[in-house]
């Protein structure tokens, strides 16, 4: 069995750590930033994009489609199993992606056996595609992943890695957007996303409306245990981590138009993350290094499928 160093402590690095530990490897994870601890618990402070994810299982802003469909299907099966096992923050939740005009069946539907076409899902919308999808509440799930790594004997350290050449043995590069500098990957593109947290007022379905994506606008409503995440934006090339108040107002207005139950829900907070986008996800082995980054808007959705493949490539 190998000694494996994973660079990156987001959902990708930590899911890979779990799979490699389960396969019997000795694993250490280095993260320049670590996810915040569970609410009310002490621990290292920091942010990773994964902590901002909404996060509903949905293949979005990630290519290539054939591999993404396979990774998504594997992760859907694993999240379904975790939800059944009662893992913190993983809840199977019904919802609908809605379209103003009739569309062909979305390309990813072979990953979701339960998907169904719905006519006129909302006033003004021609059709929708409904299915039960895992909603993954990252402030609860990332600490669960960290605890699982520790339980299996892995370690997680706050450390900035300047070069992969610093590291001995097998290495997994799960640095997300950090791969731009770490391995000089100029094809990485930051895609900024802003969200608002609204009071949970009894919303129990997720909704996605990407009709205005060409304007950099995506509308989604994702219910969690203590709040409802509403979004969002898709700003290509933008990395500003401060929330814009006018954008937040527009996000809330669109969410309330889509889900009128949110009309009286108080604003609880704001957040911004930068999606690590790439023309295609990079998942390949080069010498002793397995690269696994560039998951765009679907890192959570792809996590377990990619982690399985990384574990197979480490061998
Ligand atoms: C607003 C928003 C909503 C989203 N919603 C969803 C959703 O609903 N569903 C979904 O599937 N996805 C969603 N995403 C996308 C998802 O968040 C990302 O795809 C995912 O977090 C990428 O995970 P990662 O582990 O690759 O990167 P990150 O979470 O960014 O982690 C990268 C890690 O690498 C570390 N690192 C980088 N460089 C170095 C270095 N040189 N040395 C050491 N460590 C380093 C970082 O510190 C960090 O620990 C959303 C994203 C945003 C912004």
Short mmCIF file of C-alpha atoms and ligand atoms in Angstrom, two decimals:
data_model
loop_
_atom_site.label_atom_id
_atom_site.label_comp_id
_atom_site.label_asym_id
_atom_site.label_seq_id
_atom_site.Cartn_x
_atom_site.Cartn_y
_atom_site.Cartn_z
CA UNK A 1 0.00 0.00 0.00
CA UNK A 2 1.20 3.52 -0.83
CA UNK A 3 1.84 6.68 1.16
CA UNK A 4 -0.34 9.28 -0.55
CA UNK A 5 -0.26 13.06 -0.16
CA UNK A 6 -3.39 14.86 -1.28
CA UNK A 7 -3.02 18.57 -1.99
CA UNK A 8 -6.38 20.27 -1.51
CA UNK A 9 -8.89 19.97 1.32
CA UNK A 10 -12.12 20.77 -0.54
CA UNK A 11 -14.83 18.24 -1.32
CA UNK A 12 -12.64 16.64 -4.01
CA UNK A 13 -9.49 16.20 -1.90
CA UNK A 14 -11.42 14.97 1.13
CA UNK A 15 -13.57 12.50 -0.85
CA UNK A 16 -10.39 11.13 -2.49
CA UNK A 17 -8.85 10.82 0.99
CA UNK A 18 -11.77 8.69 2.19
CA UNK A 19 -11.61 6.35 -0.82
CA UNK A 20 -7.80 5.97 -0.62
CA UNK A 21 -7.93 5.27 3.13
CA UNK A 22 -10.69 2.71 2.58
CA UNK A 23 -8.38 1.04 0.03
CA UNK A 24 -5.72 0.72 2.74
CA UNK A 25 -3.33 3.55 1.80
CA UNK A 26 -1.70 5.91 4.31
CA UNK A 27 -3.07 9.37 3.52
CA UNK A 28 -2.20 12.92 4.50
CA UNK A 29 -4.10 15.94 3.18
CA UNK A 30 -2.51 19.39 2.85
CA UNK A 31 -4.81 22.36 2.33
CA UNK A 32 -3.81 26.00 2.03
CA UNK A 33 -7.32 26.71 3.32
CA UNK A 34 -9.41 24.29 5.32
CA UNK A 35 -13.20 24.20 5.46
CA UNK A 36 -14.75 25.90 8.51
CA UNK A 37 -15.63 23.57 11.40
CA UNK A 38 -19.22 22.47 12.06
CA UNK A 39 -21.41 25.22 13.57
CA UNK A 40 -20.58 25.65 17.24
CA UNK A 41 -17.36 23.58 17.12
CA UNK A 42 -13.78 24.85 17.47
CA UNK A 43 -11.36 24.27 14.60
CA UNK A 44 -9.20 25.89 11.94
CA UNK A 45 -10.73 28.89 10.21
CA UNK A 46 -10.63 29.36 6.45
CA UNK A 47 -12.66 29.06 3.31
CA UNK A 48 -12.73 26.73 0.37
CA UNK A 49 -15.11 26.97 -2.60
CA UNK A 50 -16.69 23.72 -1.46
CA UNK A 51 -17.99 25.45 1.67
CA UNK A 52 -20.04 27.85 -0.50
CA UNK A 53 -21.66 25.22 -2.74
CA UNK A 54 -25.46 25.29 -2.49
CA UNK A 55 -25.25 22.18 -2.89
CA UNK A 56 -27.70 20.18 -4.89
CA UNK A 57 -26.61 17.17 -6.94
CA UNK A 58 -26.81 18.54 -10.48
CA UNK A 59 -24.27 18.28 -13.36
CA UNK A 60 -23.61 21.95 -14.18
CA UNK A 61 -20.67 23.73 -15.83
CA UNK A 62 -18.53 20.60 -16.11
CA UNK A 63 -17.33 18.65 -19.13
CA UNK A 64 -16.85 16.25 -20.88
CA UNK A 65 -20.42 15.03 -20.83
CA UNK A 66 -19.75 11.29 -21.10
CA UNK A 67 -17.32 11.19 -18.15
CA UNK A 68 -19.38 13.71 -16.17
CA UNK A 69 -22.49 11.54 -16.58
CA UNK A 70 -20.61 8.49 -15.26
CA UNK A 71 -19.06 10.32 -12.28
CA UNK A 72 -22.42 11.95 -11.47
CA UNK A 73 -24.25 8.62 -11.51
CA UNK A 74 -21.67 7.08 -9.15
CA UNK A 75 -21.91 10.05 -6.77
CA UNK A 76 -25.72 9.99 -6.87
CA UNK A 77 -25.66 6.35 -5.78
CA UNK A 78 -23.21 7.11 -2.96
CA UNK A 79 -25.10 10.18 -1.71
CA UNK A 80 -28.33 8.13 -1.76
CA UNK A 81 -26.58 5.53 0.40
CA UNK A 82 -25.20 8.20 2.76
CA UNK A 83 -28.68 9.79 3.11
CA UNK A 84 -30.15 6.38 3.96
CA UNK A 85 -27.38 5.93 6.54
CA UNK A 86 -28.34 9.25 8.15
CA UNK A 87 -25.08 11.10 7.39
CA UNK A 88 -25.14 14.73 8.56
CA UNK A 89 -26.32 17.15 5.91
CA UNK A 90 -27.25 14.70 3.12
CA UNK A 91 -31.00 14.78 2.44
CA UNK A 92 -32.83 13.31 -0.58
CA UNK A 93 -34.98 16.21 -1.76
CA UNK A 94 -37.53 16.43 -4.59
CA UNK A 95 -37.17 19.26 -7.06
CA UNK A 96 -37.52 20.46 -10.62
CA UNK A 97 -35.39 22.13 -13.25
CA UNK A 98 -37.74 24.38 -15.21
CA UNK A 99 -37.64 25.78 -18.74
CA UNK A 100 -39.52 28.67 -20.35
CA UNK A 101 -39.51 26.88 -23.74
CA UNK A 102 -39.83 23.15 -24.47
CA UNK A 103 -36.38 21.51 -24.54
CA UNK A 104 -34.89 18.21 -25.57
CA UNK A 105 -34.31 15.79 -22.72
CA UNK A 106 -31.30 17.12 -20.77
CA UNK A 107 -28.03 15.33 -21.59
CA UNK A 108 -27.41 14.06 -18.04
CA UNK A 109 -30.73 12.24 -17.50
CA UNK A 110 -29.24 8.76 -17.98
CA UNK A 111 -27.51 9.37 -14.61
CA UNK A 112 -30.89 9.78 -12.86
CA UNK A 113 -33.28 6.82 -13.21
CA UNK A 114 -36.13 8.69 -11.44
CA UNK A 115 -36.22 11.76 -13.72
CA UNK A 116 -39.66 12.69 -15.13
CA UNK A 117 -40.86 15.34 -17.56
CA UNK A 118 -43.50 17.69 -16.08
CA UNK A 119 -45.70 19.99 -18.19
CA UNK A 120 -46.21 23.59 -16.98
CA UNK A 121 -44.38 23.18 -13.66
CA UNK A 122 -44.76 26.91 -12.82
CA UNK A 123 -46.78 29.77 -14.37
CA UNK A 124 -44.84 31.04 -17.40
CA UNK A 125 -42.76 27.86 -17.78
CA UNK A 126 -43.36 25.36 -20.57
CA UNK A 127 -41.88 22.29 -18.94
CA UNK A 128 -39.67 20.89 -16.26
CA UNK A 129 -37.68 17.81 -15.32
CA UNK A 130 -38.36 16.55 -11.79
CA UNK A 131 -36.36 14.11 -9.73
CA UNK A 132 -35.32 13.38 -6.18
CA UNK A 133 -31.79 14.64 -5.72
CA UNK A 134 -29.46 14.78 -2.74
CA UNK A 135 -29.10 18.22 -1.21
CA UNK A 136 -25.75 18.35 0.55
CA UNK A 137 -25.57 20.90 3.35
CA UNK A 138 -21.86 21.72 3.18
CA UNK A 139 -21.48 23.29 6.67
CA UNK A 140 -22.51 19.89 8.05
CA UNK A 141 -21.16 17.56 5.35
CA UNK A 142 -17.57 18.90 5.13
CA UNK A 143 -17.03 18.34 8.89
CA UNK A 144 -18.49 14.83 8.44
CA UNK A 145 -15.95 14.17 5.67
CA UNK A 146 -13.13 15.47 7.90
CA UNK A 147 -14.28 13.23 10.76
CA UNK A 148 -14.44 10.25 8.39
CA UNK A 149 -10.85 10.92 7.24
CA UNK A 150 -9.69 11.07 10.88
CA UNK A 151 -11.64 7.93 11.80
CA UNK A 152 -9.90 6.02 8.97
CA UNK A 153 -6.47 7.21 10.20
CA UNK A 154 -5.79 10.04 7.74
CA UNK A 155 -4.44 13.46 8.70
CA UNK A 156 -5.33 16.97 7.48
CA UNK A 157 -2.86 19.85 7.82
CA UNK A 158 -3.00 23.51 6.92
CA UNK A 159 -0.10 23.90 4.47
CA UNK A 160 0.53 25.90 1.32
CA UNK A 161 2.31 23.70 -1.24
CA UNK A 162 4.51 25.80 -3.54
CA UNK A 163 5.45 22.97 -5.90
CA UNK A 164 4.45 19.32 -6.28
CA UNK A 165 8.19 18.56 -6.43
CA UNK A 166 8.28 19.23 -2.64
CA UNK A 167 6.33 16.02 -2.10
CA UNK A 168 7.51 12.40 -2.03
CA UNK A 169 5.55 9.33 -3.05
CA UNK A 170 2.14 9.26 -4.65
CA UNK A 171 0.41 12.65 -4.91
CA UNK A 172 -3.17 13.67 -5.70
CA UNK A 173 -3.53 17.22 -6.99
CA UNK A 174 -7.02 18.31 -5.87
CA UNK A 175 -6.33 22.03 -5.68
CA UNK A 176 -9.34 23.32 -7.64
CA UNK A 177 -8.61 26.81 -8.91
CA UNK A 178 -5.20 26.63 -7.17
CA UNK A 179 -4.03 24.37 -10.02
CA UNK A 180 -3.72 27.51 -12.12
CA UNK A 181 -0.62 28.51 -10.14
CA UNK A 182 0.50 25.13 -8.75
CA UNK A 183 0.85 23.38 -12.10
CA UNK A 184 0.57 26.44 -14.36
CA UNK A 185 -2.75 25.38 -15.87
CA UNK A 186 -3.77 28.40 -17.96
CA UNK A 187 -6.99 26.71 -19.07
CA UNK A 188 -8.51 27.19 -15.61
CA UNK A 189 -11.23 29.81 -15.50
CA UNK A 190 -12.66 31.35 -12.32
CA UNK A 191 -16.46 31.57 -12.44
CA UNK A 192 -17.82 33.67 -9.60
CA UNK A 193 -21.08 32.68 -7.91
CA UNK A 194 -22.99 34.76 -5.37
CA UNK A 195 -25.67 33.37 -3.03
CA UNK A 196 -28.04 34.64 -0.35
CA UNK A 197 -29.17 32.67 2.70
CA UNK A 198 -32.85 33.12 3.50
CA UNK A 199 -34.76 32.06 6.56
CA UNK A 200 -36.17 28.52 6.28
CA UNK A 201 -39.94 29.13 6.09
CA UNK A 202 -41.05 25.62 5.19
CA UNK A 203 -39.59 25.18 1.69
CA UNK A 204 -38.88 21.52 0.96
CA UNK A 205 -38.31 21.37 -2.83
CA UNK A 206 -35.36 22.63 -4.87
CA UNK A 207 -35.86 24.61 -8.08
CA UNK A 208 -33.42 25.50 -10.88
CA UNK A 209 -34.15 27.94 -13.72
CA UNK A 210 -31.25 28.53 -16.10
CA UNK A 211 -33.29 30.38 -18.76
CA UNK A 212 -31.15 33.53 -18.37
CA UNK A 213 -27.71 31.88 -18.22
CA UNK A 214 -26.59 33.80 -21.31
CA UNK A 215 -26.92 36.94 -19.14
CA UNK A 216 -24.74 35.41 -16.41
CA UNK A 217 -27.81 34.74 -14.27
CA UNK A 218 -28.91 31.39 -12.85
CA UNK A 219 -31.87 31.14 -10.50
CA UNK A 220 -31.97 28.38 -7.91
CA UNK A 221 -33.61 27.71 -4.59
CA UNK A 222 -32.10 25.00 -2.40
CA UNK A 223 -33.74 24.19 0.95
CA UNK A 224 -31.49 23.15 3.85
CA UNK A 225 -32.24 22.35 7.49
CA UNK A 226 -31.72 25.87 8.89
CA UNK A 227 -31.98 28.10 5.82
CA UNK A 228 -32.71 28.25 2.10
CA UNK A 229 -29.81 28.98 -0.29
CA UNK A 230 -30.87 31.15 -3.21
CA UNK A 231 -28.72 32.07 -6.17
CA UNK A 232 -27.09 33.04 -8.22
CA UNK A 233 -24.62 34.33 -10.71
CA UNK A 234 -22.20 32.88 -13.25
CA UNK A 235 -19.55 35.58 -13.79
CA UNK A 236 -16.82 34.18 -16.03
CA UNK A 237 -13.35 35.49 -15.19
CA UNK A 238 -14.48 37.21 -11.97
CA UNK A 239 -12.88 36.45 -8.59
CA UNK A 240 -14.17 39.20 -6.29
CA UNK A 241 -15.13 37.50 -3.02
CA UNK A 242 -17.18 40.37 -1.59
CA UNK A 243 -20.97 40.08 -2.11
CA UNK A 244 -22.52 42.84 -4.22
CA UNK A 245 -25.68 44.27 -2.55
CA UNK A 246 -27.53 45.04 -5.82
CA UNK A 247 -26.82 41.53 -7.11
CA UNK A 248 -28.09 40.11 -3.82
CA UNK A 249 -31.35 42.08 -4.12
CA UNK A 250 -31.85 40.78 -7.66
CA UNK A 251 -31.17 37.19 -6.55
CA UNK A 252 -33.74 37.45 -3.75
CA UNK A 253 -36.34 39.02 -6.08
CA UNK A 254 -35.94 36.22 -8.64
CA UNK A 255 -36.09 33.53 -5.95
CA UNK A 256 -39.28 35.03 -4.49
CA UNK A 257 -40.86 35.22 -7.95
CA UNK A 258 -40.06 31.53 -8.48
CA UNK A 259 -41.07 30.37 -4.97
CA UNK A 260 -43.67 32.79 -3.54
CA UNK A 261 -43.47 31.08 -0.09
CA UNK A 262 -40.14 32.95 0.29
CA UNK A 263 -41.88 36.35 0.21
CA UNK A 264 -41.61 36.87 3.96
CA UNK A 265 -38.33 35.00 4.54
CA UNK A 266 -35.66 37.16 6.21
CA UNK A 267 -32.19 37.50 4.69
CA UNK A 268 -29.77 35.67 7.01
CA UNK A 269 -26.50 36.20 5.14
CA UNK A 270 -24.52 36.40 1.92
CA UNK A 271 -21.70 34.40 0.39
CA UNK A 272 -19.53 34.29 -2.72
CA UNK A 273 -17.45 31.47 -4.16
CA UNK A 274 -15.32 31.06 -7.26
CA UNK A 275 -16.01 27.88 -9.23
CA UNK A 276 -12.86 26.14 -10.55
CA UNK A 277 -13.92 25.81 -14.19
CA UNK A 278 -11.93 24.23 -17.01
CA UNK A 279 -12.88 23.22 -20.57
CA UNK A 280 -12.86 19.64 -19.23
CA UNK A 281 -12.28 18.21 -15.77
CA UNK A 282 -8.68 17.03 -15.52
CA UNK A 283 -8.57 13.53 -14.08
CA UNK A 284 -5.46 11.66 -15.18
CA UNK A 285 -2.26 10.13 -13.85
CA UNK A 286 1.08 11.61 -14.90
CA UNK A 287 3.98 9.73 -13.25
CA UNK A 288 3.38 9.68 -9.48
CA UNK A 289 0.76 12.44 -9.63
CA UNK A 290 -2.97 11.96 -10.15
CA UNK A 291 -4.52 15.27 -11.16
CA UNK A 292 -8.18 15.77 -10.21
CA UNK A 293 -9.38 19.35 -10.59
CA UNK A 294 -11.48 21.69 -12.73
CA UNK A 295 -14.93 20.54 -11.56
CA UNK A 296 -16.60 23.89 -12.28
CA UNK A 297 -20.13 24.09 -10.89
CA UNK A 298 -20.40 20.39 -10.07
CA UNK A 299 -17.61 19.42 -7.68
CA UNK A 300 -20.00 18.01 -5.10
CA UNK A 301 -22.06 16.26 -7.80
CA UNK A 302 -18.96 14.57 -9.22
CA UNK A 303 -17.08 14.01 -5.96
CA UNK A 304 -17.53 10.29 -5.28
CA UNK A 305 -17.35 9.27 -8.93
CA UNK A 306 -14.03 11.10 -9.30
CA UNK A 307 -12.74 9.79 -5.97
CA UNK A 308 -13.39 6.20 -7.11
CA UNK A 309 -11.40 6.83 -10.29
CA UNK A 310 -8.56 8.54 -8.41
CA UNK A 311 -8.29 5.55 -6.04
CA UNK A 312 -8.15 3.19 -9.03
CA UNK A 313 -5.42 5.29 -10.68
CA UNK A 314 -3.30 5.38 -7.50
CA UNK A 315 -3.69 1.61 -7.59
C1 LIG B 1 -22.17 29.73 -5.41
C2 LIG B 1 -21.76 28.31 -5.73
C3 LIG B 1 -22.73 27.31 -5.75
C4 LIG B 1 -22.37 26.00 -6.06
N1 LIG B 1 -23.33 25.04 -6.04
C5 LIG B 1 -23.00 23.76 -6.33
C6 LIG B 1 -23.99 22.75 -6.32
O1 LIG B 1 -25.16 23.01 -6.04
N2 LIG B 1 -23.59 21.47 -6.62
C7 LIG B 1 -22.29 21.17 -6.92
O2 LIG B 1 -22.00 20.00 -7.18
N3 LIG B 1 -21.33 22.12 -6.95
C8 LIG B 1 -21.66 23.40 -6.69
N4 LIG B 1 -20.70 24.37 -6.73
C9 LIG B 1 -19.36 24.04 -7.24
C10 LIG B 1 -18.48 23.44 -6.17
O3 LIG B 1 -18.44 24.29 -5.06
C11 LIG B 1 -17.05 23.24 -6.73
O4 LIG B 1 -17.07 22.53 -7.94
C12 LIG B 1 -16.23 22.41 -5.72
O5 LIG B 1 -16.26 23.05 -4.46
C13 LIG B 1 -14.79 22.22 -6.18
O6 LIG B 1 -14.16 21.49 -5.15
P1 LIG B 1 -12.58 21.37 -5.06
O7 LIG B 1 -12.30 20.48 -3.91
O8 LIG B 1 -12.01 21.03 -6.39
O9 LIG B 1 -12.08 22.87 -4.80
P2 LIG B 1 -12.06 23.74 -3.46
O10 LIG B 1 -13.25 23.48 -2.61
O11 LIG B 1 -11.82 25.14 -3.88
O12 LIG B 1 -10.81 23.21 -2.68
C14 LIG B 1 -9.50 23.42 -3.16
C15 LIG B 1 -8.53 23.10 -2.05
O13 LIG B 1 -7.20 23.18 -2.57
C16 LIG B 1 -6.42 23.99 -1.70
N5 LIG B 1 -5.28 24.51 -2.42
C17 LIG B 1 -5.24 25.21 -3.58
N6 LIG B 1 -3.98 25.49 -3.94
C18 LIG B 1 -3.18 24.94 -2.97
C19 LIG B 1 -1.78 24.88 -2.74
N7 LIG B 1 -0.92 25.44 -3.58
N8 LIG B 1 -1.33 24.24 -1.63
C20 LIG B 1 -2.18 23.67 -0.76
N9 LIG B 1 -3.52 23.69 -0.92
C21 LIG B 1 -4.01 24.31 -2.00
C22 LIG B 1 -7.42 25.03 -1.22
O14 LIG B 1 -6.93 25.73 -0.10
C23 LIG B 1 -8.59 24.11 -0.89
O15 LIG B 1 -8.36 23.44 0.34
C24 LIG B 1 -21.01 25.70 -6.39
C25 LIG B 1 -20.06 26.70 -6.35
C26 LIG B 1 -20.41 27.99 -6.03
C27 LIG B 1 -19.36 29.05 -5.97
#
